Structures are given as C-alpha cells and as structure tokens.
PDB file of C-alpha atoms (C1' of nucleotides) in Angstrom:
ATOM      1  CA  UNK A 276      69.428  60.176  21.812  1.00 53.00           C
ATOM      2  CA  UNK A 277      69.135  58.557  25.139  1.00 58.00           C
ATOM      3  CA  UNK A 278      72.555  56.873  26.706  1.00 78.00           C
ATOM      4  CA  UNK A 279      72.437  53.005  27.397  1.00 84.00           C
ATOM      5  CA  UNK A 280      72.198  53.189  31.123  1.00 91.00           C
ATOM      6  CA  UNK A 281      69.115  55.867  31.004  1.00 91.00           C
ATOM      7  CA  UNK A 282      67.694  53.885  28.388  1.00 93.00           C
ATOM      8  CA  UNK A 283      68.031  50.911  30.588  1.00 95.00           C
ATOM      9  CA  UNK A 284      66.767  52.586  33.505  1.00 95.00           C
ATOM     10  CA  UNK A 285      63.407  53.779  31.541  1.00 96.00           C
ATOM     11  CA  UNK A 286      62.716  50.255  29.961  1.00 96.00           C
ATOM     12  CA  UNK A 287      63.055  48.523  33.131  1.00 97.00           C
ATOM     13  CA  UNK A 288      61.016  51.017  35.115  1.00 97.00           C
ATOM     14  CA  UNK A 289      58.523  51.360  32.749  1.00 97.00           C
ATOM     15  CA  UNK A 290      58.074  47.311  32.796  1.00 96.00           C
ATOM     16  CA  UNK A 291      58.263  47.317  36.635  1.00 96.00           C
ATOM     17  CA  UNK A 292      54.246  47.722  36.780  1.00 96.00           C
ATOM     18  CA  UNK A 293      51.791  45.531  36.215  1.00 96.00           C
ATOM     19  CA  UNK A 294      49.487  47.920  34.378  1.00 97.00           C
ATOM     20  CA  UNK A 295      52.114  49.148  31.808  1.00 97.00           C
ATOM     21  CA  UNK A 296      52.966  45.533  31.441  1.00 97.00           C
ATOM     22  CA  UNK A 297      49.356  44.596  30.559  1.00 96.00           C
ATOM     23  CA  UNK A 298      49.247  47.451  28.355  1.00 97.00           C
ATOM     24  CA  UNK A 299      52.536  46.196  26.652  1.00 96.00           C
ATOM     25  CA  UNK A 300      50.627  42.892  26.195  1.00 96.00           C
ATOM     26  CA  UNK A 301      47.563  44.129  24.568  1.00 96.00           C
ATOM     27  CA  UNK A 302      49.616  46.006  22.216  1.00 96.00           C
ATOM     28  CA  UNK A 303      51.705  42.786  21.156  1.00 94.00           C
ATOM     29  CA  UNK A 304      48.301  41.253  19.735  1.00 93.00           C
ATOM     30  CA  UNK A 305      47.572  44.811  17.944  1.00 93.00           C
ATOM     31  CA  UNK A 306      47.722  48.353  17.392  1.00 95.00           C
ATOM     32  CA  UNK A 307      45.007  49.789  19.867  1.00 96.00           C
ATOM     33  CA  UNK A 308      43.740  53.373  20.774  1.00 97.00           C
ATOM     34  CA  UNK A 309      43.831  55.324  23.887  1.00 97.00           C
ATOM     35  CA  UNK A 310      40.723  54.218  24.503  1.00 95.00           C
ATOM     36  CA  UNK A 311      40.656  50.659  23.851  1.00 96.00           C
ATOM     37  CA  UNK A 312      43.437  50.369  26.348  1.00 96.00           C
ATOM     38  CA  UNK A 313      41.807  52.223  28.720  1.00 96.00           C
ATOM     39  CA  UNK A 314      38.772  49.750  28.758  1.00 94.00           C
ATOM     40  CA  UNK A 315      39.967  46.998  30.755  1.00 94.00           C
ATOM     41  CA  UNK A 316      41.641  48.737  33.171  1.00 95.00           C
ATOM     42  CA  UNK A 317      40.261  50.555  36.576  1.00 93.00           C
ATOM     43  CA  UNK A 318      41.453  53.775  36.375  1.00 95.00           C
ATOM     44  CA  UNK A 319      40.944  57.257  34.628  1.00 95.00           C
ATOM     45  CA  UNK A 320      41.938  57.634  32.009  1.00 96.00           C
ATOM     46  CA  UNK A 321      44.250  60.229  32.376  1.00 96.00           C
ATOM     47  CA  UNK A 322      46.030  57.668  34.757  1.00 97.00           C
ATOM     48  CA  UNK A 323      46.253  55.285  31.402  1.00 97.00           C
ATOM     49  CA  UNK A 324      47.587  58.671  29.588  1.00 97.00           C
ATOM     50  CA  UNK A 325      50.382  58.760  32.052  1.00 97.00           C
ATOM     51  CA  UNK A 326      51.392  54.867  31.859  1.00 97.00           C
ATOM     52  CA  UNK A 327      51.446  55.424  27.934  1.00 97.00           C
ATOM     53  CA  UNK A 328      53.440  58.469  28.578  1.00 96.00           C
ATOM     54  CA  UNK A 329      56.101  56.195  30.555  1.00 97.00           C
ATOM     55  CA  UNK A 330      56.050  53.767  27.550  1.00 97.00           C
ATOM     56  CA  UNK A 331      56.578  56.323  24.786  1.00 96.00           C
ATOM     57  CA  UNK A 332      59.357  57.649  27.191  1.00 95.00           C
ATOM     58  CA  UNK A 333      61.257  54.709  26.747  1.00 94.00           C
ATOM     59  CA  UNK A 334      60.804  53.739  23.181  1.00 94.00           C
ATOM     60  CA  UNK A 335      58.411  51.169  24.152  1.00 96.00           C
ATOM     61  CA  UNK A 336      55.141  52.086  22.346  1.00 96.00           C
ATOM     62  CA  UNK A 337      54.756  54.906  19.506  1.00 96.00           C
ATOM     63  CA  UNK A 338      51.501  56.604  18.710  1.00 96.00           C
ATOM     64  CA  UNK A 339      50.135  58.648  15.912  1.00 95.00           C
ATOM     65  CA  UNK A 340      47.068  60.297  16.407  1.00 95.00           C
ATOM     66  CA  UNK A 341      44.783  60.676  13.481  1.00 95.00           C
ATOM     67  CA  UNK A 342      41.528  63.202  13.897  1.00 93.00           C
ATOM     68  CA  UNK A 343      40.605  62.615  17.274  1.00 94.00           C
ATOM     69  CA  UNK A 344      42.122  59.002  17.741  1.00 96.00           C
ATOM     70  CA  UNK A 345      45.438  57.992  18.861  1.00 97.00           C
ATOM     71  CA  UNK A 346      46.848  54.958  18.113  1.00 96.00           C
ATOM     72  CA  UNK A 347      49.219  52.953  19.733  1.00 96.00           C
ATOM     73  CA  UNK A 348      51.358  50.317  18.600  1.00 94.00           C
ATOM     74  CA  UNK A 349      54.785  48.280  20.540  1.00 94.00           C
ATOM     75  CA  UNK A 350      57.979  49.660  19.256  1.00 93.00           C
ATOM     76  CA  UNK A 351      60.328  45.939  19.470  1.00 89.00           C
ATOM     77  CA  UNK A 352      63.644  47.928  19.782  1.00 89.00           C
ATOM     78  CA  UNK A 353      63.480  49.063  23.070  1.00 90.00           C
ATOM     79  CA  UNK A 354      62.566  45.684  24.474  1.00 92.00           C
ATOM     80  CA  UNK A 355      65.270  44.417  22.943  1.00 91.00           C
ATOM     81  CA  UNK A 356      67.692  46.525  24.130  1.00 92.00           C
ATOM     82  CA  UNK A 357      66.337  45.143  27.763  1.00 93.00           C
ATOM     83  CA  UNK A 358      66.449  41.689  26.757  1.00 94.00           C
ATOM     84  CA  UNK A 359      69.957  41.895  25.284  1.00 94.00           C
ATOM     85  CA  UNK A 360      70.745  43.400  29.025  1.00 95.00           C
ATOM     86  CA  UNK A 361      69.670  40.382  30.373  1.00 95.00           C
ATOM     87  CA  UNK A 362      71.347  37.831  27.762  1.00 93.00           C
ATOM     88  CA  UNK A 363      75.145  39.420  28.441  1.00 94.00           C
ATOM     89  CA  UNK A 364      74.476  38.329  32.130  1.00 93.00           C
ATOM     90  CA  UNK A 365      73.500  35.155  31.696  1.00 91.00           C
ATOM     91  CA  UNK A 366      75.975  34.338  29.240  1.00 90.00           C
ATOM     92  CA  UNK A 367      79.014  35.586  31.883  1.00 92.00           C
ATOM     93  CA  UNK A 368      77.640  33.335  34.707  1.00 89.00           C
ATOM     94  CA  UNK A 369      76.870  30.608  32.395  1.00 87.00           C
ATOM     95  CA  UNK A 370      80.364  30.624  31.188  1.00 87.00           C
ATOM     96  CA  UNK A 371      81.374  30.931  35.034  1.00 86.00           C
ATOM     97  CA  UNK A 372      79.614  28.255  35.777  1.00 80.00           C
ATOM     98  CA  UNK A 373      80.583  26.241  33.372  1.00 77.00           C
ATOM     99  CA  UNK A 374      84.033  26.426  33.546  1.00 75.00           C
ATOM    100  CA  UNK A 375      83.400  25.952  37.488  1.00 72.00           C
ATOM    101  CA  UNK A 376      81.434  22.430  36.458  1.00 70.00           C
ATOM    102  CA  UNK A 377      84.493  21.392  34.293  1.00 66.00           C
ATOM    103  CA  UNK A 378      86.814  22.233  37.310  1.00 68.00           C
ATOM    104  CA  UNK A 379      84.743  19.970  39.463  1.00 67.00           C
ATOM    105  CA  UNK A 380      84.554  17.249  37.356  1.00 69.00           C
ATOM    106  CA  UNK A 381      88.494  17.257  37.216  1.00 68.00           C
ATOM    107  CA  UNK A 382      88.900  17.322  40.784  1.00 68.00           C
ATOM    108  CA  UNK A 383      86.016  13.997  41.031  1.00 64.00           C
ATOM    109  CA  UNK A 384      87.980  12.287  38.031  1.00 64.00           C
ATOM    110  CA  UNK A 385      91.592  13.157  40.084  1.00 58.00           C
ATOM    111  CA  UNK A 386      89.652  11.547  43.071  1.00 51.00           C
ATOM    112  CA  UNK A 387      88.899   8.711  41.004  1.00 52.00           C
ATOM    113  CA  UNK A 388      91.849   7.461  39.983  1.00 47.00           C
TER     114      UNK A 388
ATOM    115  CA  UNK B 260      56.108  31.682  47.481  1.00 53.00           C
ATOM    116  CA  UNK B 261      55.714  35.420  45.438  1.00 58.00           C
ATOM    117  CA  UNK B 262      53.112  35.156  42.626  1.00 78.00           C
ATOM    118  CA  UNK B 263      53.883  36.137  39.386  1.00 84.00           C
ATOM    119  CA  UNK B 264      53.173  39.415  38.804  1.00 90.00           C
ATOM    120  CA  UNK B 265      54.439  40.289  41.605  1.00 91.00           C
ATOM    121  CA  UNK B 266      57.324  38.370  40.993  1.00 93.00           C
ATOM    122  CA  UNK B 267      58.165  40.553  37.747  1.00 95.00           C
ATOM    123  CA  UNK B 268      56.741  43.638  39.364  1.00 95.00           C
ATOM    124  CA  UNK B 269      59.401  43.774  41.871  1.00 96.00           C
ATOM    125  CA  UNK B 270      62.719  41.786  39.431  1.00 96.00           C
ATOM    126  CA  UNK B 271      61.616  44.364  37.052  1.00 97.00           C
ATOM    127  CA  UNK B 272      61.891  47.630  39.045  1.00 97.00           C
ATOM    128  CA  UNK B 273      65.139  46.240  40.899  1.00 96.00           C
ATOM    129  CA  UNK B 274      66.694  46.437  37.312  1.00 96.00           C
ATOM    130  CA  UNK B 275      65.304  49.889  37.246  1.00 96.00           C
ATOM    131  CA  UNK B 276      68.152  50.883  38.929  1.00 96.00           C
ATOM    132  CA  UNK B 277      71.558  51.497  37.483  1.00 96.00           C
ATOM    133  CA  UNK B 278      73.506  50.486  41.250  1.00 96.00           C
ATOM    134  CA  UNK B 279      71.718  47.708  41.186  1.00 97.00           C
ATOM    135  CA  UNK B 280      72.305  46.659  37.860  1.00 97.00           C
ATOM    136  CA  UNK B 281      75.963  47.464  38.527  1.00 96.00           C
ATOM    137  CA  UNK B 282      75.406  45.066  41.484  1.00 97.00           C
ATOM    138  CA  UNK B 283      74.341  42.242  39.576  1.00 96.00           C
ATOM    139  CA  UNK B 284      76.901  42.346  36.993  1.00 96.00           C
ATOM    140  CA  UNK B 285      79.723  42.103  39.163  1.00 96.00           C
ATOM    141  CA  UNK B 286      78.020  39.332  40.719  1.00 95.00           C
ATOM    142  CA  UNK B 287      77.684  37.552  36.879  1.00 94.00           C
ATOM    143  CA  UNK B 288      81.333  37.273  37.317  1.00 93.00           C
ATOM    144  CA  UNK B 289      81.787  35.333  40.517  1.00 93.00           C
ATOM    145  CA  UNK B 290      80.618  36.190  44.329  1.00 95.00           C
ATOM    146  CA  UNK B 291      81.693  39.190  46.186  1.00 96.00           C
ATOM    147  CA  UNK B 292      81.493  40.317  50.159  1.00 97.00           C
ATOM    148  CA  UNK B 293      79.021  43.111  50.843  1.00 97.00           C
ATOM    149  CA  UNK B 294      82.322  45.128  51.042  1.00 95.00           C
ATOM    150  CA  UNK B 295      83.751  44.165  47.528  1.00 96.00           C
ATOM    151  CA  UNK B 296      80.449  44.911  46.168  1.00 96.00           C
ATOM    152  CA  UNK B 297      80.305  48.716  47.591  1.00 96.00           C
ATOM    153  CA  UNK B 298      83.686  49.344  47.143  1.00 94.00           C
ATOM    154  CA  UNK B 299      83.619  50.719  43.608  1.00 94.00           C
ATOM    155  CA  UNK B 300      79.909  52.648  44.688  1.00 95.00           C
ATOM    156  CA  UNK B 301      80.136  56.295  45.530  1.00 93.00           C
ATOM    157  CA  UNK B 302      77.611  55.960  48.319  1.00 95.00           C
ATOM    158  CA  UNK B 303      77.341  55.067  51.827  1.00 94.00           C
ATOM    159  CA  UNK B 304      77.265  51.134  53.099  1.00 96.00           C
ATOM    160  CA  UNK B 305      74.012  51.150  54.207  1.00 96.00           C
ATOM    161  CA  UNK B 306      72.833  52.370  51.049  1.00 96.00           C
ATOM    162  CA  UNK B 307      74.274  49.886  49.161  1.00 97.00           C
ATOM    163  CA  UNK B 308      72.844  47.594  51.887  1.00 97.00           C
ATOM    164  CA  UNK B 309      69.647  48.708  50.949  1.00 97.00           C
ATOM    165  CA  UNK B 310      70.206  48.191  47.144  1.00 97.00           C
ATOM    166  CA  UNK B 311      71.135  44.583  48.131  1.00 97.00           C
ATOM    167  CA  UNK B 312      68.096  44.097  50.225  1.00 96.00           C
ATOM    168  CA  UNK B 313      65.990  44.506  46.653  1.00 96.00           C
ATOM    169  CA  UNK B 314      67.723  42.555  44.728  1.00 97.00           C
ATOM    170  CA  UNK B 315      67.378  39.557  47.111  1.00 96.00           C
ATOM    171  CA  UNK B 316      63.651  40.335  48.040  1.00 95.00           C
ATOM    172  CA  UNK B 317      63.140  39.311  44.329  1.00 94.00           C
ATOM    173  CA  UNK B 318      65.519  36.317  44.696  1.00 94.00           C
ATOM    174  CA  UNK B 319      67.730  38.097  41.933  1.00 95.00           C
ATOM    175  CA  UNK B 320      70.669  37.273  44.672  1.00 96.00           C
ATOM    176  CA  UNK B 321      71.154  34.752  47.506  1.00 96.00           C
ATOM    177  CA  UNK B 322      73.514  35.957  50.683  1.00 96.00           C
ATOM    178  CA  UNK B 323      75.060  34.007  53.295  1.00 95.00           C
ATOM    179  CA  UNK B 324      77.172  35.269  56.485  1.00 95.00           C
ATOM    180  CA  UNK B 325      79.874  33.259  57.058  1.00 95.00           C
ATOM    181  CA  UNK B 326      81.775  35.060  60.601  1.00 94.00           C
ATOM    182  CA  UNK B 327      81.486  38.965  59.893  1.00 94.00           C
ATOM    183  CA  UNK B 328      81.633  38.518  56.138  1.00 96.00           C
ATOM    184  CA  UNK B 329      78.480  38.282  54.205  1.00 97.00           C
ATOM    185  CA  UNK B 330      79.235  36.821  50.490  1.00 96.00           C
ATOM    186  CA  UNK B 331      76.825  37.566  48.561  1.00 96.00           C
ATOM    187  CA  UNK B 332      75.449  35.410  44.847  1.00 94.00           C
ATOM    188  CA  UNK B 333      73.463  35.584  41.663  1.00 94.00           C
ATOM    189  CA  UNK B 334      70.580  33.438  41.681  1.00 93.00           C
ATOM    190  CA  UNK B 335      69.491  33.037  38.140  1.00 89.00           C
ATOM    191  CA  UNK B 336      65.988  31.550  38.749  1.00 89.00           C
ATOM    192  CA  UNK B 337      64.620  35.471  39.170  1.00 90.00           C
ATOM    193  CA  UNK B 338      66.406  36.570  35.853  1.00 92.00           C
ATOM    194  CA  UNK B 339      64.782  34.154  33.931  1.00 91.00           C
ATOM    195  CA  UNK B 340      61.486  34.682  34.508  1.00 92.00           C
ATOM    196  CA  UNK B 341      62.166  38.608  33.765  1.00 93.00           C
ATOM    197  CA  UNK B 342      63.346  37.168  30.073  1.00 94.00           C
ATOM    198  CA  UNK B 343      60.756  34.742  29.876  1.00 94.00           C
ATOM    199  CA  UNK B 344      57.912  37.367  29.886  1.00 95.00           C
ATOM    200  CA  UNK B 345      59.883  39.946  27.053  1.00 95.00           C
ATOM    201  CA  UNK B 346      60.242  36.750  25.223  1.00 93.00           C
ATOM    202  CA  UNK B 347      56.678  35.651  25.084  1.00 94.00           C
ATOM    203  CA  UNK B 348      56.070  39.163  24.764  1.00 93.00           C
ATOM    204  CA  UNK B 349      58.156  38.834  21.422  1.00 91.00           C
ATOM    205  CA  UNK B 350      56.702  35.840  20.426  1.00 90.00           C
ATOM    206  CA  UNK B 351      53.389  37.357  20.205  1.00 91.00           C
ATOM    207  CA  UNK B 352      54.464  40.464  18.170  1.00 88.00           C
ATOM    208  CA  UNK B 353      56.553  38.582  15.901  1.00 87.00           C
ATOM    209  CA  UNK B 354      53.999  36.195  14.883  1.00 87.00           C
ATOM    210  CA  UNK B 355      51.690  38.748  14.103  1.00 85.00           C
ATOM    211  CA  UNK B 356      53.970  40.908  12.303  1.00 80.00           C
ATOM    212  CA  UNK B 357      54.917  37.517   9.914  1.00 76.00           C
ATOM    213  CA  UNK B 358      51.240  37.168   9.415  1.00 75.00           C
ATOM    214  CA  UNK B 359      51.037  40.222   8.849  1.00 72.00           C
ATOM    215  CA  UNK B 360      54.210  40.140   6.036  1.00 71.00           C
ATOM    216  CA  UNK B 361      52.255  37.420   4.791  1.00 67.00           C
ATOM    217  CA  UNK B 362      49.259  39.025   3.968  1.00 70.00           C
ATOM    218  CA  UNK B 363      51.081  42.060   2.518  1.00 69.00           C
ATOM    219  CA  UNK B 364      52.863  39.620   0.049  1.00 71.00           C
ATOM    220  CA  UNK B 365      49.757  37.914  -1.224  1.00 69.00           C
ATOM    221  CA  UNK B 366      48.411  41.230  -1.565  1.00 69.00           C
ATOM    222  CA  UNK B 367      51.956  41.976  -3.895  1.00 64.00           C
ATOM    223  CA  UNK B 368      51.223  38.858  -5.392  1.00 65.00           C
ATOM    224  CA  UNK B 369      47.859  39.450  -6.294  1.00 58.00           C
ATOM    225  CA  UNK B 370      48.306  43.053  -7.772  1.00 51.00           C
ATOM    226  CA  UNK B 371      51.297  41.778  -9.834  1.00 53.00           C
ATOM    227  CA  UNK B 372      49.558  38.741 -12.347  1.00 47.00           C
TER     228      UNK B 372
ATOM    229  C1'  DG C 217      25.971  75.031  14.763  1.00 79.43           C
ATOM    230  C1'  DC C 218      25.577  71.678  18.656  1.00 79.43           C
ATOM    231  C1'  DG C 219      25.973  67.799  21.342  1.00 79.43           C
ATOM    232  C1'  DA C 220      28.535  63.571  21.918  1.00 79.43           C
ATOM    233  C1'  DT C 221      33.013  61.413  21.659  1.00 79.43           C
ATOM    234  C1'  DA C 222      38.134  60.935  22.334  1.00 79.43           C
ATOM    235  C1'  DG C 223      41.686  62.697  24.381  1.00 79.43           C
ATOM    236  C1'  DT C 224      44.492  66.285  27.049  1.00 79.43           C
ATOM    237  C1'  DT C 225      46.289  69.439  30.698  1.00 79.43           C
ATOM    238  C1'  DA C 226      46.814  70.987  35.358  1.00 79.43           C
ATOM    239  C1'  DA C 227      46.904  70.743  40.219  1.00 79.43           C
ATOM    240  C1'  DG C 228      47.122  68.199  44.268  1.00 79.43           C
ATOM    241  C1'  DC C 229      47.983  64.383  47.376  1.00 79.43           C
ATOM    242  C1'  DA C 230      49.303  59.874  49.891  1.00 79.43           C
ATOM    243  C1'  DG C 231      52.766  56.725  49.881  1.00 79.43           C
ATOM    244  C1'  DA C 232      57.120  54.717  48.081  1.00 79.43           C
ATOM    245  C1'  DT C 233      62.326  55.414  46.985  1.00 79.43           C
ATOM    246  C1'  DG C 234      67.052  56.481  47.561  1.00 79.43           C
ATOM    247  C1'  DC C 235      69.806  58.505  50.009  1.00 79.43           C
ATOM    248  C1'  DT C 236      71.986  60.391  54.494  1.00 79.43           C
ATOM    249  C1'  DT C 237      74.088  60.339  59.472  1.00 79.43           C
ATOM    250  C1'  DA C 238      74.474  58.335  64.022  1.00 79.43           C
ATOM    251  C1'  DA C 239      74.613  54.617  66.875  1.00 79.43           C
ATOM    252  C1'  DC C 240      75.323  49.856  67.334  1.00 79.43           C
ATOM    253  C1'  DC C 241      76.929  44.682  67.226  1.00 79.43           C
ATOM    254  C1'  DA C 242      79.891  40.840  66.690  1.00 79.43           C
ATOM    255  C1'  DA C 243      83.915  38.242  64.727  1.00 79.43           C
ATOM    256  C1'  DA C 244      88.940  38.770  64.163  1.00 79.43           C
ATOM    257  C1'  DC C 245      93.379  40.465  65.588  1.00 79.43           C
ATOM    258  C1'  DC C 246      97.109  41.444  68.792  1.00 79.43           C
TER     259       DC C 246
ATOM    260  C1'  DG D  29      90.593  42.499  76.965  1.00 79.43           C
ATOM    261  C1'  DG D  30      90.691  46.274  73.776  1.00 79.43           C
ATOM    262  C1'  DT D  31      90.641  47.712  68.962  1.00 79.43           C
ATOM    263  C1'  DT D  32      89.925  47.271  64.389  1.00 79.43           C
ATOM    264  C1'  DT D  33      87.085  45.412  60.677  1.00 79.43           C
ATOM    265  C1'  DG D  34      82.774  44.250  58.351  1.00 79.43           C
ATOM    266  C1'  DG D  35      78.297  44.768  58.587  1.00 79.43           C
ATOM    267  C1'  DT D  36      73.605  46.291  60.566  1.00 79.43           C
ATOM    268  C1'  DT D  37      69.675  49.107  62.387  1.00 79.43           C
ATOM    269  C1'  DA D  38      67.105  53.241  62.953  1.00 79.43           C
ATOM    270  C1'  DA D  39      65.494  57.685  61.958  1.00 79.43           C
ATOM    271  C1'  DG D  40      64.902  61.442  58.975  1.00 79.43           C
ATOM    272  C1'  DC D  41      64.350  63.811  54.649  1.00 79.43           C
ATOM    273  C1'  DA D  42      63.926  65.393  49.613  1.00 79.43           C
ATOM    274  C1'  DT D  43      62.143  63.632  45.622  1.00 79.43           C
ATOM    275  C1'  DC D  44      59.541  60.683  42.643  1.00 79.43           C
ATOM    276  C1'  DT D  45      55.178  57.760  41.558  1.00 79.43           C
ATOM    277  C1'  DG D  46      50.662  56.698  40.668  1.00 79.43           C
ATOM    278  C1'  DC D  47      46.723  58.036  41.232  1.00 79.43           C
ATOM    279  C1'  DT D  48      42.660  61.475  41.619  1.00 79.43           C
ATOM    280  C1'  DT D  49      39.241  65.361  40.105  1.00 79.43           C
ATOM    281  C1'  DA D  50      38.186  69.403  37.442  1.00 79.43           C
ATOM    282  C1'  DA D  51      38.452  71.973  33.520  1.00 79.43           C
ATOM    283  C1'  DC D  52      39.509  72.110  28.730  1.00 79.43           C
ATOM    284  C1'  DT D  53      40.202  71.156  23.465  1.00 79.43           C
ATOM    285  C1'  DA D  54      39.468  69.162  19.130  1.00 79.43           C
ATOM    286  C1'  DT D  55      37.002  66.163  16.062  1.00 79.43           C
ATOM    287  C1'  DC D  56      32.737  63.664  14.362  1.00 79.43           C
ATOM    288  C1'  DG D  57      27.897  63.035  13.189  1.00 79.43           C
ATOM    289  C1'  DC D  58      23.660  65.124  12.449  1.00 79.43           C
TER     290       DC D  58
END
DNA sequence: GCGATAGTTAAGCAGATGCTTAACCAAACC
DNA sequence: GGTTTGGTTAAGCATCTGCTTAACTATCGC
C-alpha cells in the first residue's frame, strides 16, 4: 500500500504532463489499447509505454492484457484521492475567508452607526 | 497570460511536491512571512525560496515585500482550474459508466421476463 | 511454419529538478 | 554607524525525466 503523501506525490506528477493528461482523457470516453493511445500522439511508442507506466504507478489507469492486446481503462480512485487534496484546501481558506468577510462587515456596520 | 495547458502543466507538477504542498496548506490557513513558512522545513532558505518561486510562477500564491519581510498568500484562481480539469475529467467517466449501468440493467431486464 | 501485428525491454542521452554553500543586500535596531 | 535580521542571488552538483533507437517476444492469420 502506498502512504498518502507518496500517493499524492505520484497522482500529481503523473498529471503534471500534458501527454499523460491527454491519455487520461481518452481513457475517460473508453477503455483503449496500447495502441490506440499511441495513435494520436508523436512519439514511440515505447515513450507512450512509459507515460502508461507512470499512470499505473499511481493507481490512475489499470490494464489487462489479453493475447497480444493490452487494455487500458481509468481507475476513478486515485483521482479522487487528488481531488479530495484539493477540496480540504479550499474548504480551510473558504472558511478563512469567510469568517474574515463577516469580520469586515462588522467593522463597516460599527462604522455605520 | 499562461495558456492552459500550460497552466495545469506547471499547477500540476508544483503539487507534485510534498514541501510544496506543505507550503500551500499552511498558507490555506492565513498568510505567513517567507520565514514562518520555512521554519518548520528541514532545508535551507533558499531552497524553500525556490519551492516558493513555483508555486507563484503558476499563480498558486501571490507575495508582497513590505520592508525586509515578504508575506506571502494563496491565490485560489490557480487551484481551481487544477479541480476544474479532474472534475470534467469525472464528468466524462461517470456519465459513461451510468450509461453504461444502464445498458447492463436493460440487459437484466431483458433476460429476466 | 511464417510473416505481420502488438507490445516489451534495455541502454543511452540531453535537459530539468531539488538541493547545497558562499556571498551579498537592505530594512530595523541600538 | 555598526550589527542583527530577513531575504536574495549565484554557482555547482547528484539525480530524475522524457525521450530516443535497437533488439526482442509473443500472439494472430493464413
């Protein structure tokens, strides 16, 4: 098992590039093989096999390979985990803010009266 | 202005990085001084210098000297367009996989009368 | 069996990252 | 005006990334 922070570390990395990302968004419409990723993009493909490596790394993607295809498909967990990251930041400043907006609308209704 | 992918290329990979991450959510509590921020990091000022220079080369924070202190902020503009991408991301996958439930239930359906 | 197809492994390389130390600058303090 | 405090710049270095090409393996279709 993989510790939060790694885990963290991996998903965000592995979303840092443009490629993986695109890959990421292919695979959201459908499973897809090695190959059918590959297509689109200008590179060898055993640069795609290492991108897909990073992605399987992290939880991202799965495959399965069945006779001489592989076939890849977007594991949601991991992106959540990444997303949920996010969401517990916003909602501290959000409250921060918040409760910084109520103090300032005391202070301007104090001034007002 | 940054363009998009480039935009979530860099917000992306300056998440990556568990200092910075560490950065930002001290920062989701409230602004800090360069000092404040490295004072709990076992590493030397410019290197947490250098951490902060990421994080507001993809707008992720905002810094202003004031005298010798520098006080540094989150800027949640960056943040959001990190989520907004997983999100659509999840949109897409989610849809399908409904459809997809959907299908699989007629088929139920169908095999059952 | 034999060639075409789909993917895999290995080695190597240019450039980016994440640190370090040393030297430096400017506001604040006394 | 000299010293501390808070931050900055520059240079150097080990390691990691993202590719490449070359060589290889395992099916599939005939």
């Amino acid at each position: 098992m993989l510790n939060q922070t790694e885990a963290l570390d991996r998903t965000f990395h592995a979303l840092s590039d443009p490629t993986r990302r695109g890959m990421v968004k292919r695979l959201s419409r459908g499973p897809a093989s090695v190959g059918e990723l590959a297509k689109p993009l200008d590179m060898s493909l055993p640069a795609v096999l290492q991108h897909l490596e990073v992605l399987v790394a992290c939880g991202l993607v799965r495959t399965e390979k069945i006779g001489r295809v592989r076939t890849c498909r977007i594991a949601p967990a991991a992106m959540k985990t990444a997303e949920q990251w996010i969401t517990e930041r916003r909602a501290t400043w959000e409250r921060r803010l918040d409760r910084l907006g109520e103090y300032l609308a005391e202070q301007h209704e104090g001034g007002k009266r």
